[in-house]
Amino acid sequence: MNQIPEVIRTIPLEYYLYFSAALFSIGVIGVLTRRNAIVIFMCIELMLNAVNVLLAAFAAYRSDANGQVFVFFIMAVAAAEVCVGLAIIVMTYRNIRSTDVQLLNYLKW
Amino acid sequence: MQEIVMPANNPEMGLLCLLVPLLPFIGFLINGLGNRKIAKGLVGIIGCGTVLASFLISVYLFFDFTSNGSRSYIVDYYNWVSVGNLQISFSFLIDQLTLLMMLMVTGIGFFIHLYSSGYMSHDENFGKFFSFLNLFMFSMLLLVLGSNYVMMFVGWEGVGLCSYLLIGFWNKNTNYNNAAKKAFIMNRIGDLGFLLGIFLIFITFGSVSYPEVFASAARMTGMQDSTVLIAITMLLFVGAMGKSAQIPLFTWLPDAMAGPTPVSALIHAATMVTAGIYMVIRSNVLYVLAPTTLEVIAIIGLITALLAATIGLAQNDIKKVLAYSTVSQLGFMFLALGVMAFSSSIFHVLTHAFFKALLFLGAGSVIHAMSNEQDIRRMGGLRKALPITFLTFLIGTLAISGIPPFAGFFSKDELLAHVWHHSKIMWGFGVLASFMTAFYMFRLLFLTFFGNFRGTEEQRHHLHESPAVMTIPLIALAVLSTIGGFIGMPEVFGADHILANYFEPIYDYARAASSTALAPLQVDHATEYMLMGVSVAVAVVAIIIAYAMYVKKNTLPAEEGTPLSPAHNLVYHKYYIDEIYNAIFVRPLMWLSGILHRVVDTVLVDGIVNGVGKVVMVSSRTLRFAQSGATGFYLLVMVFSIALILFLNYFI
């Protein structure tokens, strides 16, 4: 990867930054405001992907393969996390017939 | 110059020297660890046997030493402490002084051990008692044998510890425990001085080993009475004051009589209390270079001798009289040291060890027969019931009173002759003290053994002579008290002063340091006969007065509570010294510690400790509410925390 492909160069690096910042913020707001556990999960995925985009962009612009390796790593971890998380959500739904996180206040003192 | 040989080619001698203190230590371990498991008979055999073996080895070492031309040597075992330029080796110095002390400590120690095996036979803690006695022998031998001040200090502390343990041996009695504590604390005050003296020696001479220190001191000929030498000698003397019960640190010794009587005989009359004198003689070169200190020592010794003798006049406890007599005799020894009569002083140490140990053991035998009665007002007429005790006690009393030819006469007379040469006034007071000695000792003897029996009927039936294990040491010590003085025959009688000649070499350094010091006594024969005549006459007069008062007129000491004349009252209450110390030192300290307890400990320290706990409790009670269990809130906290971390990361 000695040279940056022309196609990528046509879009400046800042655009990727703005885009992933926006995407990450949307994810954060979603996590904080939504009550449905599945939507919160999706928002977390948005945040992860915002980071992935940034990593890929930096990897391409700086000709460094490490960033792309991390992208795959994050994807693998995210997939594993989703497996566990969805299983928990399914179990919660079976028990309380809802996925509303506001009802999940069992983690008290 | 004193020659010191290192017998590196003679490991057998090294082993023998090591065995002397080691054997009692082994005895201590065996009896101490097997306290209640070993049979009493075996405990006695181990306890006495180890000391006897040490004594025999000491005798062998003594003859080996004299037959090899009396050359001192150091046995070096290993390098004990090595810090910077401080090198302290674990080594023994064998010279005239060491050997004499070894013989005295182990010899008298053996007799007292033997006596103890009879005296303490009814005690449930027999094994404990013997292990402490053996530990004491070990410490005392270490003190005597060590070839540097640090080893002396180790032994010094060791004997102090054993003294404490043995005074408080019957530790179920609070008074006895208090006496033990008093002895321990008073000794600590002295020990602080001794320790500071050792530090100063190291700073001044760069070493604590005797040969090096003395050799450097011997080269300081022009430094007579320099500040540093006075400081060193005074500090060392403070240590001696504590251990040898001199004014102002003497009140512990009479209280120490709370311990078992053999302990009083061994530790508080014959050995440990003479450690101070040993130390001064060992450091004779330093003291010769500091005449001012010597003068102070002489004065303190004289005052102690007088004061303790006057107190002795009015005491009614058989052991207390002997205790004050010990303090008084120690005062005599320091008086002799002060007038540079080192050999006379050690001579008196030796004879005093004989007769005072004898007197204490005799007193123990009386107490044993009287079923633990110690008040001489309840005794009387014991002469017939306890013939051996009476005879030996009489010999001891004659010896301490200075009646020829008993041991005390020679040593005390020689001592007083040196004092006469130094100062006529001091001599006068010395003779006065020795008059009182003869008086109170015969008062004690007459009240105990003459007249009618004044105890209860029960005690009268119980009266019996002590068993052989107790009378044999009495007899042996009586023999020593009778003939012991002949090793120091004065020149007037046309005999060699064996002891003084024997001690000559240990003053070589002192002679090198100061040409005028330690010159032979310049008293002509007429004067010497006169001095002897005076001291004997004084003693005889004292005895006659005591006889007239307590046998002819049969006066009895006043019972408790009867009004006494002011002077008598003052003496009877020991000049209220204990009360004065109580008011000056003990009460303010108690008051101060009360304040420290109430303010610093309860308020400050407890406040801090409890405060920390309270803060944690309160904060956790508050923070508990943050754990709401709502997932949304957790997420919010998490997001804000991450934001905060990023924010801080960016700006800091």
Coordinates of C-alpha atoms in Angstrom, one line a residue, chain A residues 14-64:
Chain A
E14 CA -12.0 15.6 7.0
Y15 CA -15.3 14.3 5.4
Y16 CA -14.7 10.9 6.9
L17 CA -14.1 12.5 10.3
Y18 CA -17.2 14.6 10.2
F19 CA -19.2 11.6 9.0
S20 CA -18.0 9.2 11.7
A21 CA -18.4 11.9 14.4
A22 CA -22.0 12.4 13.4
L23 CA -22.6 8.7 13.2
F24 CA -21.0 8.2 16.7
S25 CA -23.1 11.0 18.2
I26 CA -26.3 9.6 16.7
G27 CA -25.3 6.3 18.4
V28 CA -24.7 7.9 21.7
I29 CA -27.9 9.9 21.7
G30 CA -29.8 6.7 20.7
V31 CA -28.3 4.8 23.6
L32 CA -29.2 7.5 26.0
T33 CA -32.7 8.3 24.8
R34 CA -34.3 5.1 23.6
R35 CA -35.9 2.6 25.9
N36 CA -36.1 -0.5 23.8
A37 CA -33.1 -2.7 24.5
I38 CA -32.8 -3.8 20.9
V39 CA -32.7 -0.2 19.6
I40 CA -30.0 0.5 22.2
F41 CA -28.1 -2.4 20.8
M42 CA -28.3 -1.1 17.3
C43 CA -27.1 2.3 18.5
I44 CA -24.1 0.6 20.0
E45 CA -23.5 -1.0 16.7
L46 CA -23.7 2.5 15.1
M47 CA -21.0 3.7 17.5
L48 CA -18.8 0.8 16.7
N49 CA -19.2 1.3 13.0
A50 CA -18.4 5.0 13.3
V51 CA -15.1 3.9 14.8
N52 CA -14.6 1.3 12.1
V53 CA -15.0 3.9 9.4
L54 CA -12.5 6.1 11.0
L55 CA -10.0 3.3 11.4
A56 CA -10.4 2.3 7.8
A57 CA -10.0 5.9 6.6
F58 CA -6.9 6.5 8.6
A59 CA -5.5 3.2 7.5
A60 CA -6.0 4.1 3.9
Y61 CA -4.7 7.6 4.1
R62 CA -1.7 6.8 6.2
S63 CA -0.8 3.6 4.3
D64 CA -0.9 1.6 7.5

